[in-house]
Structures are given as structure tokens and as C-alpha cells.
mmCIF file of C-alpha atoms in Angstrom:
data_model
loop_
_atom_site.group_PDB
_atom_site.id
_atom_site.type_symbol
_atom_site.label_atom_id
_atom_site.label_comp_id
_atom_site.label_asym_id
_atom_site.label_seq_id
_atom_site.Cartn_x
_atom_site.Cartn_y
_atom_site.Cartn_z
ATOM 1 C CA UNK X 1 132.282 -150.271 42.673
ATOM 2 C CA UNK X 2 128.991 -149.097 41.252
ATOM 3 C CA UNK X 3 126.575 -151.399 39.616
ATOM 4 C CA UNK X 4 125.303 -150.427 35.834
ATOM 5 C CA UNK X 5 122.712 -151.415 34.676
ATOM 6 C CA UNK X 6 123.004 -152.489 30.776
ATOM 7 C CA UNK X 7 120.949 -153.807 27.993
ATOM 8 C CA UNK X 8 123.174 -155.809 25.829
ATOM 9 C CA UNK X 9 120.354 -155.807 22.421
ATOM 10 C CA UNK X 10 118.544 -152.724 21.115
ATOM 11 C CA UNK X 11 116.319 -153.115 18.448
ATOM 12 C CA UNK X 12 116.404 -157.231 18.237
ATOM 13 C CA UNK X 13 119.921 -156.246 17.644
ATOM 14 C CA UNK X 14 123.510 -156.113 19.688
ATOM 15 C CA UNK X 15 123.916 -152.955 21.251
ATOM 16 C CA UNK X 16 126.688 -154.020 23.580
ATOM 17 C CA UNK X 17 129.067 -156.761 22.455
ATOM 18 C CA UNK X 18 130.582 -157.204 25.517
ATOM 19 C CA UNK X 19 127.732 -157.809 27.565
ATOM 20 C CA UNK X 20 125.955 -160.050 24.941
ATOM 21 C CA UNK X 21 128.718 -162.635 25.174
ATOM 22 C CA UNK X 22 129.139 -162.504 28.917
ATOM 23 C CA UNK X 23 125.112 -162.567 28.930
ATOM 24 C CA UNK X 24 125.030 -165.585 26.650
ATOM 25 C CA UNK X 25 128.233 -166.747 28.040
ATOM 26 C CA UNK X 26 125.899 -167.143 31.455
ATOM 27 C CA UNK X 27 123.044 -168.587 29.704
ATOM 28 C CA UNK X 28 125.128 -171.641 28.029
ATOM 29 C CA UNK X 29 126.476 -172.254 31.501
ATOM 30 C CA UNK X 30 123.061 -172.256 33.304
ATOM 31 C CA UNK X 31 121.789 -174.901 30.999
ATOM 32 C CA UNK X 32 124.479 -176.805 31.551
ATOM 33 C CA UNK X 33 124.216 -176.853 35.183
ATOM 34 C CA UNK X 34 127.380 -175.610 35.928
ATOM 35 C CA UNK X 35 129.395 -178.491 34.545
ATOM 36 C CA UNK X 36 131.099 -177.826 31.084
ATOM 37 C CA UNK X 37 132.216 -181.027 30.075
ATOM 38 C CA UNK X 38 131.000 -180.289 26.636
ATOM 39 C CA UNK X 39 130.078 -176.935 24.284
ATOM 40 C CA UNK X 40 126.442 -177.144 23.081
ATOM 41 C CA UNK X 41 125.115 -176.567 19.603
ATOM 42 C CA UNK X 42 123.309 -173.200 20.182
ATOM 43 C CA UNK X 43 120.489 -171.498 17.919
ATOM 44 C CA UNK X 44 119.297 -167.791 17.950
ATOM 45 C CA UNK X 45 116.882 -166.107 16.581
ATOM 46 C CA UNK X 46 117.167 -162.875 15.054
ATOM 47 C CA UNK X 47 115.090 -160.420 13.506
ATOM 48 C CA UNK X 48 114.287 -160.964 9.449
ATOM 49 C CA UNK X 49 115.889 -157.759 8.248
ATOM 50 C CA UNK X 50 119.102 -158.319 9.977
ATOM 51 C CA UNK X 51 122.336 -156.987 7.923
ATOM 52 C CA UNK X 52 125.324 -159.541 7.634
ATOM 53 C CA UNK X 53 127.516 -157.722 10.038
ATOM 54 C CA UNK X 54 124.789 -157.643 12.502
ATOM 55 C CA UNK X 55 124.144 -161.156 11.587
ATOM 56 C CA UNK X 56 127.981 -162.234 11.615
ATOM 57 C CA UNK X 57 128.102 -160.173 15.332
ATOM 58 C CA UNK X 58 125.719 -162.653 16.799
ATOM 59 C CA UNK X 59 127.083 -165.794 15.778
ATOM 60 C CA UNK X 60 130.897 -164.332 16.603
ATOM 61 C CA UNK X 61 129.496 -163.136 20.512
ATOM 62 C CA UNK X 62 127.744 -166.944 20.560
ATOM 63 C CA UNK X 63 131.335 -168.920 19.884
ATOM 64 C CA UNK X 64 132.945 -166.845 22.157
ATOM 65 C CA UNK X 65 130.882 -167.509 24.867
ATOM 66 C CA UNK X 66 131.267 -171.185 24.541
ATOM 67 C CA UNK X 67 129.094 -172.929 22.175
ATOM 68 C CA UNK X 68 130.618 -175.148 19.696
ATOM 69 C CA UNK X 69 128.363 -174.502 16.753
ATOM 70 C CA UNK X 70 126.149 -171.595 16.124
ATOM 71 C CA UNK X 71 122.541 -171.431 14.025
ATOM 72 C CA UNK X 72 120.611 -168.739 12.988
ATOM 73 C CA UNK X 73 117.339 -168.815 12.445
ATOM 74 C CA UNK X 74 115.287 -165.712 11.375
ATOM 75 C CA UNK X 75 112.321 -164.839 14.434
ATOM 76 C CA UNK X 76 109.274 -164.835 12.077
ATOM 77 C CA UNK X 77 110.089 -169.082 11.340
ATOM 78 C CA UNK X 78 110.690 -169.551 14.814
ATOM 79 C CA UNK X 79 107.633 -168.095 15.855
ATOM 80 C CA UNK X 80 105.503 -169.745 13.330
ATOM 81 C CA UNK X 81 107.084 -173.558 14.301
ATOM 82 C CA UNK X 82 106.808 -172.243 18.055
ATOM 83 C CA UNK X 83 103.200 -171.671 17.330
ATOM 84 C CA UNK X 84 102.665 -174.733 15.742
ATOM 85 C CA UNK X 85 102.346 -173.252 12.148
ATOM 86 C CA UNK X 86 103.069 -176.213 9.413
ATOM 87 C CA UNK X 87 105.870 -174.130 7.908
ATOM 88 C CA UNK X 88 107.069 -176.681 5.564
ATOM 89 C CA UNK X 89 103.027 -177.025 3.580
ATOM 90 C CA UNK X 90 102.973 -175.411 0.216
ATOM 91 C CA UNK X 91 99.879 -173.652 1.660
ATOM 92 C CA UNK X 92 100.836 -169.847 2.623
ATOM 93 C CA UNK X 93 100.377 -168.763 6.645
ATOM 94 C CA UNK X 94 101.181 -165.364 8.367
ATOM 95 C CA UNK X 95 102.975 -164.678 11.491
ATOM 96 C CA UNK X 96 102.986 -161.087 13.156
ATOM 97 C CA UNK X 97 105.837 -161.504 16.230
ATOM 98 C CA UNK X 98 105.328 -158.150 18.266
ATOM 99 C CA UNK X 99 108.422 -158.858 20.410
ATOM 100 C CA UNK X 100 110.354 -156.089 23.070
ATOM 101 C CA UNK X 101 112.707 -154.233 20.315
ATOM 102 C CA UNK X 102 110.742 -155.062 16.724
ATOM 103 C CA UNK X 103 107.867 -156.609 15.277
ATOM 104 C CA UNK X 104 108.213 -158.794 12.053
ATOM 105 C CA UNK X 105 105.612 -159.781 10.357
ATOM 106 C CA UNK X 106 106.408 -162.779 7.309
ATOM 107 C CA UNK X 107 104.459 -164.544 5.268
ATOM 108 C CA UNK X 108 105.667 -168.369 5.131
ATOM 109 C CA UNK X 109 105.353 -170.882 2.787
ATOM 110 C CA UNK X 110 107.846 -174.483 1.599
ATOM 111 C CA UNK X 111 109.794 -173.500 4.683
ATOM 112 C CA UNK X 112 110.444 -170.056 3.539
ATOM 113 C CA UNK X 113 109.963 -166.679 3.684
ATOM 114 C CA UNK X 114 107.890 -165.261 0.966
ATOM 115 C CA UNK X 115 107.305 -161.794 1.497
ATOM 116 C CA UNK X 116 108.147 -160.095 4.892
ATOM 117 C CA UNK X 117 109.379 -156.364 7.055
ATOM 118 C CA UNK X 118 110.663 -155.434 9.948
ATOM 119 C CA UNK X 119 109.906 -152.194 11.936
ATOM 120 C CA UNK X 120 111.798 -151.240 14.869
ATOM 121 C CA UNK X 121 108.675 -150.987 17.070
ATOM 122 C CA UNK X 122 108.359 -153.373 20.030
ATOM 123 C CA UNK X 123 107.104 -153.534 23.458
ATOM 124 C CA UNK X 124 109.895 -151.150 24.291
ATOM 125 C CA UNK X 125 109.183 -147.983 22.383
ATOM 126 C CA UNK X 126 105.135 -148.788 22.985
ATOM 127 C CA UNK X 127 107.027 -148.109 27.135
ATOM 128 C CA UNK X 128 109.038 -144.866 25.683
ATOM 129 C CA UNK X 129 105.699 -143.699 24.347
ATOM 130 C CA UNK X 130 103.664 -144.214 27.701
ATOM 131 C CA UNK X 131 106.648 -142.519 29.102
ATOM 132 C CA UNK X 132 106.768 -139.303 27.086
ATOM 133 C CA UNK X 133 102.543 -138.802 26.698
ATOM 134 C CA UNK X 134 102.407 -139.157 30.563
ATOM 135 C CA UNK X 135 105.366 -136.428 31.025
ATOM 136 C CA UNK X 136 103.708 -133.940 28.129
ATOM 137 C CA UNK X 137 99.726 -134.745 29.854
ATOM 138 C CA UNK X 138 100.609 -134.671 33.448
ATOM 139 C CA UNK X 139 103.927 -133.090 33.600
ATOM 140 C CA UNK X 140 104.683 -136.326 35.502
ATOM 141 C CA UNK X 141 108.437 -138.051 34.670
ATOM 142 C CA UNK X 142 107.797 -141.712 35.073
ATOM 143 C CA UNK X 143 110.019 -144.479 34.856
ATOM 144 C CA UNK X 144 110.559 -147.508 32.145
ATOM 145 C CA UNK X 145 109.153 -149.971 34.557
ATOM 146 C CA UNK X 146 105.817 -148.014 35.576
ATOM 147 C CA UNK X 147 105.284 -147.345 32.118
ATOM 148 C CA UNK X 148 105.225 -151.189 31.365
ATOM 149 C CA UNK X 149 103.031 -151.999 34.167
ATOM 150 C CA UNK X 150 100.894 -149.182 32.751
ATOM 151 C CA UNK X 151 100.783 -150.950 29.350
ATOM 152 C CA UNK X 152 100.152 -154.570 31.369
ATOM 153 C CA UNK X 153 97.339 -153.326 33.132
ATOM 154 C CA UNK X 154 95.071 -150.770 31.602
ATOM 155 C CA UNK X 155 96.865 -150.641 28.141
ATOM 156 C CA UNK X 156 94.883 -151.483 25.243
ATOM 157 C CA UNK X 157 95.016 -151.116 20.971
ATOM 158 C CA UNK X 158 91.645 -150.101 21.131
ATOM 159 C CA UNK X 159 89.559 -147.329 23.344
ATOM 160 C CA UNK X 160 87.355 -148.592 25.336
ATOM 161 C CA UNK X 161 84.019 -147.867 26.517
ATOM 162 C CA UNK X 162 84.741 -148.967 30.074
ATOM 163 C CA UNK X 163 88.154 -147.352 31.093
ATOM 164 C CA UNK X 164 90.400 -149.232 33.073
ATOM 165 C CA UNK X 165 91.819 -146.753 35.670
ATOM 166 C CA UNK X 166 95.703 -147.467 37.433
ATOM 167 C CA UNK X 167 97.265 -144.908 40.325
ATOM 168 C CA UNK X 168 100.922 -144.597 39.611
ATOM 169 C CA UNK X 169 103.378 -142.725 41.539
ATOM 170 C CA UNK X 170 106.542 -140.090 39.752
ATOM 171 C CA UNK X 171 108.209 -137.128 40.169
ATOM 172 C CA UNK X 172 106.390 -133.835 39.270
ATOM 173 C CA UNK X 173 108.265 -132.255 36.589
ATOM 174 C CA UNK X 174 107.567 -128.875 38.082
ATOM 175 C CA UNK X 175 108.268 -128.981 41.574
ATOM 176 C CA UNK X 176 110.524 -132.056 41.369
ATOM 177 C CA UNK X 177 108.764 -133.695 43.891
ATOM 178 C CA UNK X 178 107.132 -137.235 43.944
ATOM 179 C CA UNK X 179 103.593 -137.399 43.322
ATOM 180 C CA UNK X 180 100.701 -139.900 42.508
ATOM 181 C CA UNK X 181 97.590 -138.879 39.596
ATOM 182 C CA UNK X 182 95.358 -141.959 38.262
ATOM 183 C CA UNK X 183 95.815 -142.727 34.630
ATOM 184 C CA UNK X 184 93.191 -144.677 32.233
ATOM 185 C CA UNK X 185 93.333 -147.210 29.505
ATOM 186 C CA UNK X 186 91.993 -144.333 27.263
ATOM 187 C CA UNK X 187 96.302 -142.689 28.536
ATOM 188 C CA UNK X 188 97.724 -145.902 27.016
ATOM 189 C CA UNK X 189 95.551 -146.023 23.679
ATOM 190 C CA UNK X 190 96.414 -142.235 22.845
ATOM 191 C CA UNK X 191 99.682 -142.623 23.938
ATOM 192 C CA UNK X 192 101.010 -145.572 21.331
ATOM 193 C CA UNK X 193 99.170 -144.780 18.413
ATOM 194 C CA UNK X 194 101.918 -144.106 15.996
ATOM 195 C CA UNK X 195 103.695 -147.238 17.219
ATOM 196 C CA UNK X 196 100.553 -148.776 16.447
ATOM 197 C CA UNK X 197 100.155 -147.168 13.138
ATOM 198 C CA UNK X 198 104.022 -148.370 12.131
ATOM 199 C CA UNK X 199 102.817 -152.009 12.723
ATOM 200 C CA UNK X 200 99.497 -151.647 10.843
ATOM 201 C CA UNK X 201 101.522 -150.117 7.600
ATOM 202 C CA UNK X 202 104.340 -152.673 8.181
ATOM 203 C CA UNK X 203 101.465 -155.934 8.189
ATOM 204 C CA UNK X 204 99.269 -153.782 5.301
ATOM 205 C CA UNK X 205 102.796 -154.050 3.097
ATOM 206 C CA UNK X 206 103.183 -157.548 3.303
ATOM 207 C CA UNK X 207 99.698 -158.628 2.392
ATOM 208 C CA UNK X 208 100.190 -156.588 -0.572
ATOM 209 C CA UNK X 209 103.634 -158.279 -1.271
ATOM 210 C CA UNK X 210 102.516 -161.399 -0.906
ATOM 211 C CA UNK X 211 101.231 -163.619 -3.670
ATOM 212 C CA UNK X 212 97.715 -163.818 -5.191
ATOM 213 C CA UNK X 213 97.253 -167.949 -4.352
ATOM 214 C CA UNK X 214 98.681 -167.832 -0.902
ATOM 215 C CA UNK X 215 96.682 -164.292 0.016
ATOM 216 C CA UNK X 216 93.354 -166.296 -0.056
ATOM 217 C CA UNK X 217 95.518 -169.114 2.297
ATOM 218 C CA UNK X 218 96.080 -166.321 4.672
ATOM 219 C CA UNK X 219 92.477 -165.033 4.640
ATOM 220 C CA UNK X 220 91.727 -168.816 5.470
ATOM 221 C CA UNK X 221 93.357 -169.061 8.327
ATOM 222 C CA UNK X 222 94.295 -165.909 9.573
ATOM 223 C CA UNK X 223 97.255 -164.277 11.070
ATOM 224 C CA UNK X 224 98.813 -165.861 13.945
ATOM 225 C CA UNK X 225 100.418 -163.280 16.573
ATOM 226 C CA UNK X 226 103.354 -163.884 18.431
ATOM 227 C CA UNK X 227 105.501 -162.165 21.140
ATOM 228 C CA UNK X 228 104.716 -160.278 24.208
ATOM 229 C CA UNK X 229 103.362 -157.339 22.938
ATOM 230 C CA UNK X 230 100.673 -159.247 21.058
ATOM 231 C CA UNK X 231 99.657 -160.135 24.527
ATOM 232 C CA UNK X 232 98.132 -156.314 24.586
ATOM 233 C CA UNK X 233 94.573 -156.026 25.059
ATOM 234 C CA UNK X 234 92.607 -155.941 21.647
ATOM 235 C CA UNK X 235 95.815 -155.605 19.154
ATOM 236 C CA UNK X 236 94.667 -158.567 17.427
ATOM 237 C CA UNK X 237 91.228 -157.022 16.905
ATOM 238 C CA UNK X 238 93.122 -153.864 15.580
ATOM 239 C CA UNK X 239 94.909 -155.664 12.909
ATOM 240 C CA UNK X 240 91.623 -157.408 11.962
ATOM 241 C CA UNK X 241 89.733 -154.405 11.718
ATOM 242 C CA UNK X 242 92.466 -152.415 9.870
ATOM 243 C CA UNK X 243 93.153 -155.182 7.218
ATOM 244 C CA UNK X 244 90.283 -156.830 6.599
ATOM 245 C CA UNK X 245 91.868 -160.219 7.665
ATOM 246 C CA UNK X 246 91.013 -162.620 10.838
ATOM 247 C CA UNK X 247 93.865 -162.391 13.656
ATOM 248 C CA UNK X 248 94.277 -163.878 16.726
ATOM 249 C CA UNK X 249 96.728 -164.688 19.287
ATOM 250 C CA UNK X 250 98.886 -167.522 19.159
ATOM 251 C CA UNK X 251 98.862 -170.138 22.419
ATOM 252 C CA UNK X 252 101.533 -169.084 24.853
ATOM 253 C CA UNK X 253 102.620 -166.205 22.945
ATOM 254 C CA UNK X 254 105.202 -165.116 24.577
ATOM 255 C CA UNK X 255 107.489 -168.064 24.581
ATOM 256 C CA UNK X 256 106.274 -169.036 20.799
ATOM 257 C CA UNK X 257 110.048 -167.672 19.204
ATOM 258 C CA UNK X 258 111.800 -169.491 22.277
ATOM 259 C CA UNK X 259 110.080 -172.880 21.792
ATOM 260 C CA UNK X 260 110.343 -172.563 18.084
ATOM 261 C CA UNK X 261 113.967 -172.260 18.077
ATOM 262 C CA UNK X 262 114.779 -175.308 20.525
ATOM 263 C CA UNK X 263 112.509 -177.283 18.085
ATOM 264 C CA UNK X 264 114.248 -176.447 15.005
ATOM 265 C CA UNK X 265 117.885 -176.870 17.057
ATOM 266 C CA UNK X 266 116.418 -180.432 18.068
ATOM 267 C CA UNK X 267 115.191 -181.378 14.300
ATOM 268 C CA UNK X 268 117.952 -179.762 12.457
ATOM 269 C CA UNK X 269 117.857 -182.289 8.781
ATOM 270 C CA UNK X 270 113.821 -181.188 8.949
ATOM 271 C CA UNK X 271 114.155 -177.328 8.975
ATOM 272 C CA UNK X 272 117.753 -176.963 7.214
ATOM 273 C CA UNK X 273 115.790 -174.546 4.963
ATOM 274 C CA UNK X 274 114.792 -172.251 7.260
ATOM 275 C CA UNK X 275 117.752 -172.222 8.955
ATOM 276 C CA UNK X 276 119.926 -168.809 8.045
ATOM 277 C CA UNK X 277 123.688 -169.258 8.756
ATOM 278 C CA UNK X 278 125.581 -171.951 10.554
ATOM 279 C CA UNK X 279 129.117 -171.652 11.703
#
């Protein structure tokens, strides 16, 4: 039999229901060590704008693959606790979480969300983009994983004044045979601009929607990025420049969402409030 290769979420969002629960199903298992004398209480985040069926998907796919109570928690709050944000202070604080399928950006405040969005723009389509500029410049058809190490290694938010060069290797769209051309950090810039320009509009949106008394919290302290795609060179400089307001990168980024949720499974009573649907 042939092996397929799937990917069970699209968008921060089941694509395959299937292959979620048997992913999940695999996860609960590995925790446990192999040994299931007991289902665990299991939390997920998922992203803010969520619908209820796509909401009521995730916790269905989580029972079924063995846990014996499911919690939802929305990414933005996970984030923030991951990154060590006081959620529950009256005072207001901003999270951007750049993750692989969407970015959410919140404003959070009492435990809650006050104003928030959610655009379908994550490290993923900032790879599709790389993907598609390379294959219009160079006439060069590139794969999903070069593209990423592209973005890893040269990529950057901002141009800059000393290029980063990379040699990557593809198929000539022409001939159809494999060939090698060097690409700069300048490639990367140019080519994720309007995924850059989504998240700009998307974090511009919900300054405006968020309140007058917590606005001057957030220009305080700043906004807080999350996520692995806020690990890209200068992004955090972009949103600073095109908002006005200080940003900076979170500690350990990438794993912010993960820790938060295992906190807020682990202190349920103190974050029942932020918590989204239990079942």
C-alpha cells in the first residue's frame, strides 16, 4: 500500500476528521506511555473566531480518541498565560499569535477577551507565497519544505540593507529539469507582503476596537508576539513601525500556546473564565 501524506487541520481548523482523532488519538497515548489505565482531561486550543460546529468538531474528534473530558480554550488566552501575561489584571495587554494556519491577535483584560480577529494567514500561506513568487521570478517550482527553510533562513518582514543570500535546488518549469539559482532575503520580503499586509490591517482593527483606558495599557507595555511565525526576522519591528505601538517577541515563542494550555488544564478553578466549552 502507498503511504499519503495528510494534514489533518487547515486554517487552525479540522480539515480531516479522521486523521485528527487518530492523530490525537496517538498523542493521548504517547503521554500516557503506552499504558491506558485511565482517560486524561485534555485541553485544546483553538483559534478565536472559531464557529460552533467547528468548535463542537474538535471536542467530538478529542472524546473519541480517548480523553475523558474535553476543554477549549481560545489560542490568543493561551498564548498570553503561556507568555506569562497576567490575564486575570483589570489592566488591558495584547497578544499577536502568528501561528502555522492563522494569526489572532486579542486584546485581554479580567480574563477575557475584549476586542479581537482572526485572519487566515499563518506560517503556511507566508510558505505558499515563497512558493508561487519563486515559480513567477525564476520559473523555478519549489517545494513546501524549501520554501520554509527559505523563510527560516534569509526571510525577513523588513528589506534589508545586507541581503542574506540561500542556494536552493527545484525543477525548472521550462525544461522540467532540476536546477539550483541563489535567492536573497530581499525574494522572501517581496514575496509575503500581502500576507504581511493582512496581519498589519487585522492588529490596526483591534487597536481601534479596543477601549480608550486599556489602549494607553497596551501602549505601556506593548504587544507581546507569539507563535512561530513571530519568530521571523524583524516582524515585530514591522508591527511597531506600522502602528505606532512597541512589540516584541515573547520568550520561547513558539511553545507559548502549548505551555499556556497545560497551565490553564493544571489550574482549571483559576482560569474557568477563559475557558470556552467543556464537555
Amino acid at each position: 500500500d502507498s503511504i499519503i501524506a495528510l494534514k489533518p487541520l487547515k486554517d487552525g481548523v479540522i480539515a480531516d476528521y479522521r486523521a485528527t482523532e487518530a492523530m490525537l488519538r496517538y498523542f493521548i497515548n504517547k503521554s500516557l506511555g503506552g499504558i491506558r489505565l485511565f482517560r486524561p482531561e485534555v485541553m485544546v486550543a483553538v483559534p478565536a473566531g472559531i464557529s460552533s460546529t467547528e468548535r463542537r468538531a474538535v471536542i467530538d474528534a478529542t472524546i473519541a480518541a480517548g480523553a475523558k473530558a474535553a476543554y477549549i480554550i481560545k489560542e490568543p488566552v493561551a498564548a498570553a498565560i503561556g507568555a506569562d501575561i497576567p490575564i486575570g489584571s483589570a489592566s488591558g495587554h495584547m497578544i499577536i499569535d502568528i501561528g502555522g494556519g492563522t494569526a489572532e491577535m486579542a486584546v485581554i483584560s479580567l480574563g477575557g477577551i475584549v476586542a479581537s480577529t482572526s485572519v487566515r494567514v499563518g506560517g503556511n500561506k507566508l510558505d505558499s507565497a515563497i512558493m508561487e513568487y519563486i515559480r513567477k521570478k525564476y520559473n523555478l517550482a519549489i517545494g513546501e519544505r524549501t520554501a520554509e527553510e527559505i523563510k527560516i533562513n534569509i526571510g525577513s518582514a523588513l528589506y534589508l540593507e545586507n541581503k542574506l543570500t540561500m542556494e536552493i535546488r527545484g525543477r525548472d518549469i521550462v525544461s522540467g529539469l532540476p536546477r539550483s539559482i541563489m535567492v536573497t532575503s530581499n525574494d522572501a520580503t517581496e514575496a509575503i507582503q500581502n500576507e504581511l499586509e493582512a496581519i498589519i490591517s487585522a492588529v490596526k482593527k483591534v487597536l481601534h476596537d479596543t477601549p480608550p483606558e486599556l489602549s494607553s495599557d497596551i501602549m505601556d507595555k506593548g504587544m507581546v508576539l507569539s507563535g512561530g511565525s513571530s519568530l521571523l526576522r524583524n516582524i515585530d519591528q514591522l508591527l511597531s513601525r506600522a502602528t505606532g505601538v512597541p512589540a516584541y517577541v515573547a520568550n520561547d515563542s513558539l511553545l507559548c500556546v502549548a505551555k499556556g494550555t497545560g497551565i490553564a488544564l493544571d489550574n482549571l478553578d483559576s482560569y474557568k473564565r477563559s475557558i470556552l466549552a467543556t464537555k
